XYZ file of C-alpha atoms in Angstrom:
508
model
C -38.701 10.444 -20.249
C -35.938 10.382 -17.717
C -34.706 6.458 -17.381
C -35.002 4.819 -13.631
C -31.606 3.515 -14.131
C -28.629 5.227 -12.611
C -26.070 2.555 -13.208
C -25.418 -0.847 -15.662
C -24.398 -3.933 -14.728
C -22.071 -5.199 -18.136
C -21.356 -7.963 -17.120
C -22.097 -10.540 -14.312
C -21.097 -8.609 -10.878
C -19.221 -5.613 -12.711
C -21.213 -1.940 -13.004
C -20.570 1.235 -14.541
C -22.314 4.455 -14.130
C -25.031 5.449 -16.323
C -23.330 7.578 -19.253
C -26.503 10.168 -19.079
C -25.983 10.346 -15.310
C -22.460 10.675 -15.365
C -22.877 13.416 -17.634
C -25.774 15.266 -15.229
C -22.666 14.800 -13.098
C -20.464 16.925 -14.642
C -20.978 20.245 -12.274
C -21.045 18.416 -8.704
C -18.265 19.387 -6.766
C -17.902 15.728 -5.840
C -16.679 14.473 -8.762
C -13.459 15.132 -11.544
C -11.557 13.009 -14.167
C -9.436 11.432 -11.680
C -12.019 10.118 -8.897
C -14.583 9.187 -11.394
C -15.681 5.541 -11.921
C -13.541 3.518 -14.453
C -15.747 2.592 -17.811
C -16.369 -1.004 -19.198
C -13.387 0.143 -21.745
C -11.199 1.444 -18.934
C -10.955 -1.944 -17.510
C -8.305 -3.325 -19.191
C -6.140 -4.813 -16.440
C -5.716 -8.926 -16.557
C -4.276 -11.137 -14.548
C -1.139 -10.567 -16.138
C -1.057 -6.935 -15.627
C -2.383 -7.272 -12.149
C 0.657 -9.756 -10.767
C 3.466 -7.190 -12.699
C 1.964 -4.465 -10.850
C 2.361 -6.547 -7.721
C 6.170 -7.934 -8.723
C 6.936 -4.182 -9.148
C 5.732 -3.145 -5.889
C 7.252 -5.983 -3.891
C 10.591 -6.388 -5.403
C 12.267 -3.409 -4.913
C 15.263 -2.306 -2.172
C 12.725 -2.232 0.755
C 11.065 -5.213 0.247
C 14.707 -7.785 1.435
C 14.728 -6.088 4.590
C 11.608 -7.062 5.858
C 13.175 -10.119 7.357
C 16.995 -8.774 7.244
C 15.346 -6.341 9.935
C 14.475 -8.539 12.545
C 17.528 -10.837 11.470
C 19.386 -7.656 12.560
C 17.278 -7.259 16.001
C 18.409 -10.795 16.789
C 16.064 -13.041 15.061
C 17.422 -16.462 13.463
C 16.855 -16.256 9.482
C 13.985 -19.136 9.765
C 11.984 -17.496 12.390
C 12.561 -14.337 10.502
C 10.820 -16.010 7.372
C 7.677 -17.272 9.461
C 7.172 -14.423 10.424
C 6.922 -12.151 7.163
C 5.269 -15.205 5.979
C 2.675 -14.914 8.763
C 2.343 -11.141 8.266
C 1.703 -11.068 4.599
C -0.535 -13.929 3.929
C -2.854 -11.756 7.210
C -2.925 -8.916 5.487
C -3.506 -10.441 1.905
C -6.994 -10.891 3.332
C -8.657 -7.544 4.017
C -6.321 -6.406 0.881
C -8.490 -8.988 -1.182
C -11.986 -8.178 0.368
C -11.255 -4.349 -0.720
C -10.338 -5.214 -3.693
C -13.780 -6.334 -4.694
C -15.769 -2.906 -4.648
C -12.882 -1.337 -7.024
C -13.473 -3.732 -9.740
C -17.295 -4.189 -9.181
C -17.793 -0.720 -9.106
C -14.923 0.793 -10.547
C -14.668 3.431 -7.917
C -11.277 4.458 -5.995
C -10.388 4.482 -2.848
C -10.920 8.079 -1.904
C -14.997 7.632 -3.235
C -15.417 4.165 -1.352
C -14.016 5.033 2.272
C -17.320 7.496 1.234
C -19.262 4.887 2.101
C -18.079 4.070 5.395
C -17.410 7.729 6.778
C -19.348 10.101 4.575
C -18.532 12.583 2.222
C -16.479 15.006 4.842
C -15.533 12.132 7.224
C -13.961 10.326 3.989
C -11.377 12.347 3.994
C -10.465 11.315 7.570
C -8.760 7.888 6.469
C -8.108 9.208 2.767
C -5.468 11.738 4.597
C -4.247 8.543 7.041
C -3.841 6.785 4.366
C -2.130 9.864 1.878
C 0.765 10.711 5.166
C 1.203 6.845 5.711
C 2.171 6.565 1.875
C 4.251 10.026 2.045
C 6.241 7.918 4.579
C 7.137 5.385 2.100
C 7.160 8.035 -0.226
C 10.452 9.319 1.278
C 11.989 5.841 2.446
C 11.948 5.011 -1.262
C 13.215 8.229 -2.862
C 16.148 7.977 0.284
C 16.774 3.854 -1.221
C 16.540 5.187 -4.771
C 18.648 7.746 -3.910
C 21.463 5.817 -2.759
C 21.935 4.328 -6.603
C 21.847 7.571 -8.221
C 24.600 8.801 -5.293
C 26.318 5.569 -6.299
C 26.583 6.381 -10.363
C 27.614 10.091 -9.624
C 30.492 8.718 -7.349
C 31.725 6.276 -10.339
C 32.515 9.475 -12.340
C 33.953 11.217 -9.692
C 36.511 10.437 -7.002
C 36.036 12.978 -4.147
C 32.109 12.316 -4.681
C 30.687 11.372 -0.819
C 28.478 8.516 -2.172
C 27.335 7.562 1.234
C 27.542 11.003 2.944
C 26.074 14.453 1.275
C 25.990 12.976 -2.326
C 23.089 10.561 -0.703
C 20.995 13.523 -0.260
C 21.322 14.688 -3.529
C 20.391 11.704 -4.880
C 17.238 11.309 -2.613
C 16.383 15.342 -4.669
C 17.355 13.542 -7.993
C 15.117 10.171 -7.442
C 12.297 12.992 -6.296
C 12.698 14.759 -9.109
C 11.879 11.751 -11.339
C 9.216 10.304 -9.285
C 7.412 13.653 -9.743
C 7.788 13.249 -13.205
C 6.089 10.032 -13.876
C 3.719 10.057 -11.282
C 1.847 12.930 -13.273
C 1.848 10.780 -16.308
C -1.142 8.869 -14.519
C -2.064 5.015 -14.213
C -1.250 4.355 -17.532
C 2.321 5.754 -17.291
C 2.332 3.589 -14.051
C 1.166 0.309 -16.170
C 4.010 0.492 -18.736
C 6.356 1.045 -16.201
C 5.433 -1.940 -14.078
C 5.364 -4.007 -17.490
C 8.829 -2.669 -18.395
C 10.551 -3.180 -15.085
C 9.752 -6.417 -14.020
C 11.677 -8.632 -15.668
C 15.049 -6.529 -14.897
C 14.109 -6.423 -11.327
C 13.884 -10.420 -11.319
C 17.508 -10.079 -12.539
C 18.568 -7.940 -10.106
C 17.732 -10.812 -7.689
C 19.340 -12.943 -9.061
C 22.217 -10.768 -9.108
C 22.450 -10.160 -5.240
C 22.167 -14.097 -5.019
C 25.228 -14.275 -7.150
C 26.911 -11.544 -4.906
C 25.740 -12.947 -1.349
C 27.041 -17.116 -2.160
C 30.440 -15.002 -3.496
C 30.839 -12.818 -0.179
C 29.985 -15.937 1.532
C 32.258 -18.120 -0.158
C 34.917 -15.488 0.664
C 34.508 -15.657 4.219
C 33.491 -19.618 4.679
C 29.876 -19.329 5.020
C 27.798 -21.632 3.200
C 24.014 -20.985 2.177
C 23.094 -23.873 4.389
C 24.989 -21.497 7.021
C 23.297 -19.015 6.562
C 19.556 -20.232 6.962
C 20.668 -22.286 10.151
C 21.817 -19.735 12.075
C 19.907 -19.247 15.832
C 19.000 -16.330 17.463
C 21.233 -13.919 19.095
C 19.495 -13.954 22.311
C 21.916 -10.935 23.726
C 20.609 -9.493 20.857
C 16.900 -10.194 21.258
C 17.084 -9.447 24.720
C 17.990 -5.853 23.766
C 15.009 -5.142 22.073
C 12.210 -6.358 24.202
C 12.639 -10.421 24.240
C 11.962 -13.181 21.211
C 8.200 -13.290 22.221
C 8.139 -9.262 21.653
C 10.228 -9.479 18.590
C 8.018 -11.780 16.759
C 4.666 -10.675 17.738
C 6.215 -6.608 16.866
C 7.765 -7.546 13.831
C 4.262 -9.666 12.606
C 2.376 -6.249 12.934
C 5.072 -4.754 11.191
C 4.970 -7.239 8.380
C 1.343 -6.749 8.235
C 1.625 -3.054 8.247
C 4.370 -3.410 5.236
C 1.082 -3.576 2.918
C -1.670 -2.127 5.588
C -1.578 1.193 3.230
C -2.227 -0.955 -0.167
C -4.890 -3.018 1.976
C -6.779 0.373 2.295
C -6.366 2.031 -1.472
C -6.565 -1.340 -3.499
C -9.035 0.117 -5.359
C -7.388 2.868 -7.155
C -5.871 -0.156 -8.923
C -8.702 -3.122 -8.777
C -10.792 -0.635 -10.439
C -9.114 -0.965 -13.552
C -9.043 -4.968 -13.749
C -11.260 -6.878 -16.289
C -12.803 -9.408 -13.778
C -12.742 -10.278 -9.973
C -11.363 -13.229 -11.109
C -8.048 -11.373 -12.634
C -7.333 -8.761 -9.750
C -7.831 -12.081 -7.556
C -5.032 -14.473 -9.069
C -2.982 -11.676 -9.804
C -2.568 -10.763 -5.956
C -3.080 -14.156 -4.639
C -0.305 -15.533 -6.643
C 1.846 -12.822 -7.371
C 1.985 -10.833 -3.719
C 2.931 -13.477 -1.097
C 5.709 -15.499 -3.355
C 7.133 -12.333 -4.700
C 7.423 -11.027 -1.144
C 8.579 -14.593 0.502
C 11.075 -14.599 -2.073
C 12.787 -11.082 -1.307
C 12.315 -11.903 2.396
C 14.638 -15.098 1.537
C 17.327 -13.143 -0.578
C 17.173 -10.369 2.475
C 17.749 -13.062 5.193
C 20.636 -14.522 3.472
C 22.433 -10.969 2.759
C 21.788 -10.200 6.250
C 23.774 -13.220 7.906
C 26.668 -12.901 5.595
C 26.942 -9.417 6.083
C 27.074 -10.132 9.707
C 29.987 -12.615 9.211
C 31.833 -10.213 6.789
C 31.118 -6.956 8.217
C 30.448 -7.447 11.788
C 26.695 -6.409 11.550
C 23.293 -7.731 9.870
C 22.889 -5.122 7.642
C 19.277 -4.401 6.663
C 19.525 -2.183 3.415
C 21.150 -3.743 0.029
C 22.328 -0.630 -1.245
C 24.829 -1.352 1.121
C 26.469 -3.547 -1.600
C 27.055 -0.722 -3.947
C 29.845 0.564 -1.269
C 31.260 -3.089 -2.040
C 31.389 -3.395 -5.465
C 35.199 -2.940 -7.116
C 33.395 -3.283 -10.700
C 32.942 0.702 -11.937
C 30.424 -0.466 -14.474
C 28.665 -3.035 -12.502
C 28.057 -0.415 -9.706
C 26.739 1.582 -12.774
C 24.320 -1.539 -13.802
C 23.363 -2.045 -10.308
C 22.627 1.362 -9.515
C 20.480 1.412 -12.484
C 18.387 -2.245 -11.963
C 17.990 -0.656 -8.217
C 16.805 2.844 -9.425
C 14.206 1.217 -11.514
C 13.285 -1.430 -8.928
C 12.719 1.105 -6.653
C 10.440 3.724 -9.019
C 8.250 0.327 -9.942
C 6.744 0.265 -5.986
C 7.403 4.253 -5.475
C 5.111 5.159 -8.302
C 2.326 2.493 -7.779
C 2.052 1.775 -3.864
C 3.559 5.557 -2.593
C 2.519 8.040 -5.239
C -1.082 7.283 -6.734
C -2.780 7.253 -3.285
C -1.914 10.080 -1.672
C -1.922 12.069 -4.594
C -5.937 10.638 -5.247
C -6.466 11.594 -1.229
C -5.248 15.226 -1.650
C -7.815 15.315 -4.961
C -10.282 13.994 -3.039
C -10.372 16.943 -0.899
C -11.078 19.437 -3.328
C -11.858 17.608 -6.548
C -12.655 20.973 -8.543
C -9.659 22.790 -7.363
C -6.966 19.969 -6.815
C -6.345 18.040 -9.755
C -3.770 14.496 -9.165
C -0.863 16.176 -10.958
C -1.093 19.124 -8.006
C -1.951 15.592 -5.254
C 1.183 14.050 -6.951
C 3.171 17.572 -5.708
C 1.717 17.615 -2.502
C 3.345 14.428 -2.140
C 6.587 14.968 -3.444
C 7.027 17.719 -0.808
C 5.423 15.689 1.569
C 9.245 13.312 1.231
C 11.572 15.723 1.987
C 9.412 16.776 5.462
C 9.185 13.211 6.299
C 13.301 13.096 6.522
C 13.196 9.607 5.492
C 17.368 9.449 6.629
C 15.628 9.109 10.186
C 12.939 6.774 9.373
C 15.400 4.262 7.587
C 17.944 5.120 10.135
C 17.599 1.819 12.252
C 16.306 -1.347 12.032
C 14.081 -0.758 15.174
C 12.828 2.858 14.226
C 11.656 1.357 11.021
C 10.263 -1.916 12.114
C 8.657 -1.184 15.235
C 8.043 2.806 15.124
C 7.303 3.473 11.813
C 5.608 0.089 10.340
C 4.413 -0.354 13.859
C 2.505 3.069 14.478
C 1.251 2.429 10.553
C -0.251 -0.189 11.598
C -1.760 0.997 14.300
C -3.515 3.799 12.678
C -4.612 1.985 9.277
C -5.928 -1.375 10.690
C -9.236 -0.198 12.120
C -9.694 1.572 8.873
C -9.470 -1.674 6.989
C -11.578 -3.479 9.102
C -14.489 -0.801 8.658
C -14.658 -0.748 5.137
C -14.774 -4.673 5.119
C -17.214 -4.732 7.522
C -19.404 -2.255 6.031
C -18.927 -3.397 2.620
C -19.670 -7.227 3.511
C -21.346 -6.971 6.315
C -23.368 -4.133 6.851
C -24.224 -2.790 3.416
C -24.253 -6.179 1.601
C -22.320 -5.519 -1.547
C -24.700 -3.087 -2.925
C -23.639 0.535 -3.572
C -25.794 3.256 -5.159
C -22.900 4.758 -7.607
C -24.785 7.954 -8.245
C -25.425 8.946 -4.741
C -21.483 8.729 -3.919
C -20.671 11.906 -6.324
C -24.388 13.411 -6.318
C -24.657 17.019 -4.281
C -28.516 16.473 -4.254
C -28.328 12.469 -2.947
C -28.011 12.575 0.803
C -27.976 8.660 1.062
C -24.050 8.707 2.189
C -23.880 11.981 4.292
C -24.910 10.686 7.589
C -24.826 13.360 9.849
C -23.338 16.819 7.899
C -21.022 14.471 5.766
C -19.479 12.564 8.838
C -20.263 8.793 10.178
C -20.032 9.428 13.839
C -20.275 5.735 14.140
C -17.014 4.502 11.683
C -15.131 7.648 13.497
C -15.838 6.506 17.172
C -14.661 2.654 16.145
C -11.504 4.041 14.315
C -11.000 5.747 17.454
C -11.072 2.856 19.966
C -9.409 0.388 17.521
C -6.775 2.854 17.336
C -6.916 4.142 20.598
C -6.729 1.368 22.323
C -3.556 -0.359 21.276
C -1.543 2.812 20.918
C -1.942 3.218 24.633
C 0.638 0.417 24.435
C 3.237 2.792 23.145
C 3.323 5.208 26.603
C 1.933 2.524 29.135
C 4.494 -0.190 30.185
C 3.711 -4.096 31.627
C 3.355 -7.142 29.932
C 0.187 -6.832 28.935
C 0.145 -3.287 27.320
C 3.264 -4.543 25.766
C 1.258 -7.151 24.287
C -1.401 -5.440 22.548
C 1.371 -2.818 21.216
C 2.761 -5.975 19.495
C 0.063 -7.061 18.068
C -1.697 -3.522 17.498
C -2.992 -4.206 13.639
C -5.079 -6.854 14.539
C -6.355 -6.035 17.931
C -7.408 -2.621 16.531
C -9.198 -4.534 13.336
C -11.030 -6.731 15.542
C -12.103 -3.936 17.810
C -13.347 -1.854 14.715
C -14.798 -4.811 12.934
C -17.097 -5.547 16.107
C -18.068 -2.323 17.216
C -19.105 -0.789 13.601
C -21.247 -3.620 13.060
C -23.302 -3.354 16.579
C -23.046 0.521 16.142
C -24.347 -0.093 12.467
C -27.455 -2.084 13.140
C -29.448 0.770 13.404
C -28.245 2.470 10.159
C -31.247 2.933 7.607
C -30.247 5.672 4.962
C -27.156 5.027 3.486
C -28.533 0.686 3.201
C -29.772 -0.120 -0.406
C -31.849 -2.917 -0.555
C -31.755 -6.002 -2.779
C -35.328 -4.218 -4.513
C -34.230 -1.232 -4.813
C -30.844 -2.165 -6.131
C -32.520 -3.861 -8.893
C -34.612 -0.734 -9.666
C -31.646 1.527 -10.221
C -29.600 -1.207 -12.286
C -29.850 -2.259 -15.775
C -28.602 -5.191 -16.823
C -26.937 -5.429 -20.594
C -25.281 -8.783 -20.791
């Protein structure tokens, strides 16, 4: 006799599929290796693990000019650190509340946003979310690139380090980003495990550097974090009050993508509790701390240079030491791989699976994305502090916050916490199809809470320049609201408590 039960509950709050279902499974075009759930074995990730992968993705060359950005648009170094302060601990919160169905259910992102938007209309936000992290994709291989430009240039004189040779570097740090990324999550673990501790040097090392070049030209540290604004500066690019508000949303959209595919990584953590500390502890200092190193290399480099420079590798054109440049180049190529391969790689290569699991495997997803980069021209998007503050993390932003704020509220709100595993990869379960495989309702709130504050991008006046500003969380608040009311009606794809309990076994 056929059992009732479709999925077990191992442990208090943490479900796998069935084995005997997940083996009925096997032919449904909904389903492969990559996008199945995790297994109670699979879900080896402590807290431990969890805060390396985090330390990996933060530190790296991108992550000190989050506030050496606005330093350079004008901003004093203190008001720079409030406000990637502000912006991270915001977006730690709907980062955290996704986290939760990835390690209760083991599922990844492309299978939950399922939930929210159906089978077709999943794929909607899955492919947001897959050219967001193509974006990144590129501005890391271009970073990365720089320190491979850098070595080549030690061994030879008439190498253009900063000029052609930077391209060629941005193919080499592609090359190797390809390679790893098809080695999978596990490839991705020992990597984050390995790299962490030399990345923490490499801090310290640009510390050393920064109180040198400071020393050298009579700036202090104390200097250097009492600085004021430039208003001339400020004034430039829209006024303090725009600045700030623009450069919280950016800060917030730094981490918008990772706030939308958490669970391609929460899914492999032993307990809420571990994926919990290990972001709560490990994301905001890790990030506060690179925002601190980045807003003291930006003032000095303003004193030395004449200009707040935004982008570290900057220092390699500074360095007299051949073999240091050579250590440093390496510390930054490895840095940089450590967020490339965990926040930039796995998710769009998942969302490019996810549209033809049977025919697109993640090693083919991890190519896609790879030649995703090199369309992105990521010497543009890096090209400024204001084109990658305010129109690159800025439009980000704007496009992935209502999408965050409809799988929380459906999730949470709407669908309680309780998710009928089977049904998401399941060609005869209708329960998430909605109408034809698209939730009219999630698409028409993405829509507004999209819609709305892009209009702030091509309509001018105070106000429209306010909700431009602060686009992430107008358009999550919009979305939030509206999917709920739009939701109340929803019948099919709600499981109740009972019938929850009828599909579920319990073995602990």
């Amino acid at each position: 006799m056929e059992s009732k039960y479709t999925q077990i509950e191992f442990s208090e709050g943490l479900f796998v599929m069935d084995e005997e279902v997940k083996k009925s499974l096997a032919g449904s075009r909904y389903i492969n290796e990559d996008l199945r759930p995790t297994t109670q074995a699979e879900r080896t990730w402590n807290t431990y693990n969890v805060s390396m992968l985090w330390i990996g993705m933060v530190i790296c060359i991108t992550g000190f000019s989050y506030a050496a950005a606005l330093i350079a648009l004008g901003m004093s170094p203190i008001l720079a650190l409030i406000n990637v302060a502000i912006g991270n601990l915001i977006v730690l919160i709907p980062m955290q509340l996704n986290s939760h169905a990835g390690t209760r259910y083991g599922i990844p992102f492309p299978i939950f946003v399922k939930l929210s938007f159906g089978r077709s209309g999943g794929h909607l936000p899955s492919l947001m979310r897959t050219i967001v992290a193509g974006g990144w994709c590129a501005i890391q291989c271009w970073v990365g690139g720089a320190a491979f430009s850098a070595i080549i240039g030690v061994f030879s004189s008439s190498w253009e380090v900063d000029g052609f040779g930077r391209y060629v570097g941005f193919a080499l740090f592609l090359i190797v980003t390809l390679i790893l990324g098809i080695r999978g999550s596990e490839g991705i673990k020992w990597i984050e495990n390995l790299g962490s501790p030399v990345l923490i040097a490499l801090c310290i090392a640009l510390i050393v550097w920064i109180i040198s070049l400071g020393n050298s030209v009579d700036v202090s540290v104390g200097d250097m974090f009492l600085a004021g604004n430039d208003t001339a500066l400020l004034d430039q690019n829209g006024g303090l009050a725009m600045v700030f508000m623009a450069g919280i949303t950016s800060n917030i959209a730094v981490w918008a993508t990772l706030a939308l595919n958490i669970p391609d990584f929460s899914r492999y953590a032993k307990s809420q509790s571990a994926q919990f500390r290990g972001q709560m502890f490990a994301m905001p200092i890790s990030v506060m701390i690179l925002a601190t190193i980045g807003a003291m290399f930006a003032k000095v480099t303003q004193v030395a240079y004449g200009e707040a420079q935004y982008d570290p590798t900057a220092v390699l054109l500074h360095l007299n030491s051949k073999v240091l440049v050579v250590i440093v180049s390496l510390a930054t190529i490895l840095g940089t791989l450590t967020t490339n391969m965990a926040a930039n790689v796995v998710a769009p290569a998942n969302g490019f699976a996810s549209l033809a699991p049977k025919k697109i495997s993640y090693k083919m997803g991890v190519i896609f994305t790879c030649v995703l980069c090199i369309i992105y021209r990521p010497w543009w998007i890096f090209g400024s502090a204001g084109a990658f503050m305010f129109t690159f993390l800025g439009t980000c932003g704007t496009i992935l916050g209502p999408v965050a704020a409809i799988l929380v509220a459906d999730y949470f709100i709407v669908k309680k916490k309780r998710v009928d595993i089977k049904a998401l990869y399941d060609e005869g379960n209708d329960r998430y199809d909605y109408t034809n495989g698209w939730n009219i309702k999630a698409v028409a709130s993405w829509i507004l809470g999209a819609g709305i504050p892009m209009l702030g991008k091509f309509i001018g006046g105070s106000f429209m320049g306010f909700i431009d500003a602060n686009s992430y969380i107008i358009g999550f608040l919009i979305s939030f609201i509206l999917y709920i009311v739009l939701m109340k009606s929803e019948k099919k794809s709600y499981v109740s408590e009972e019938e929850f309990n009828a599909i579920t076994k319990k073995e602990y």
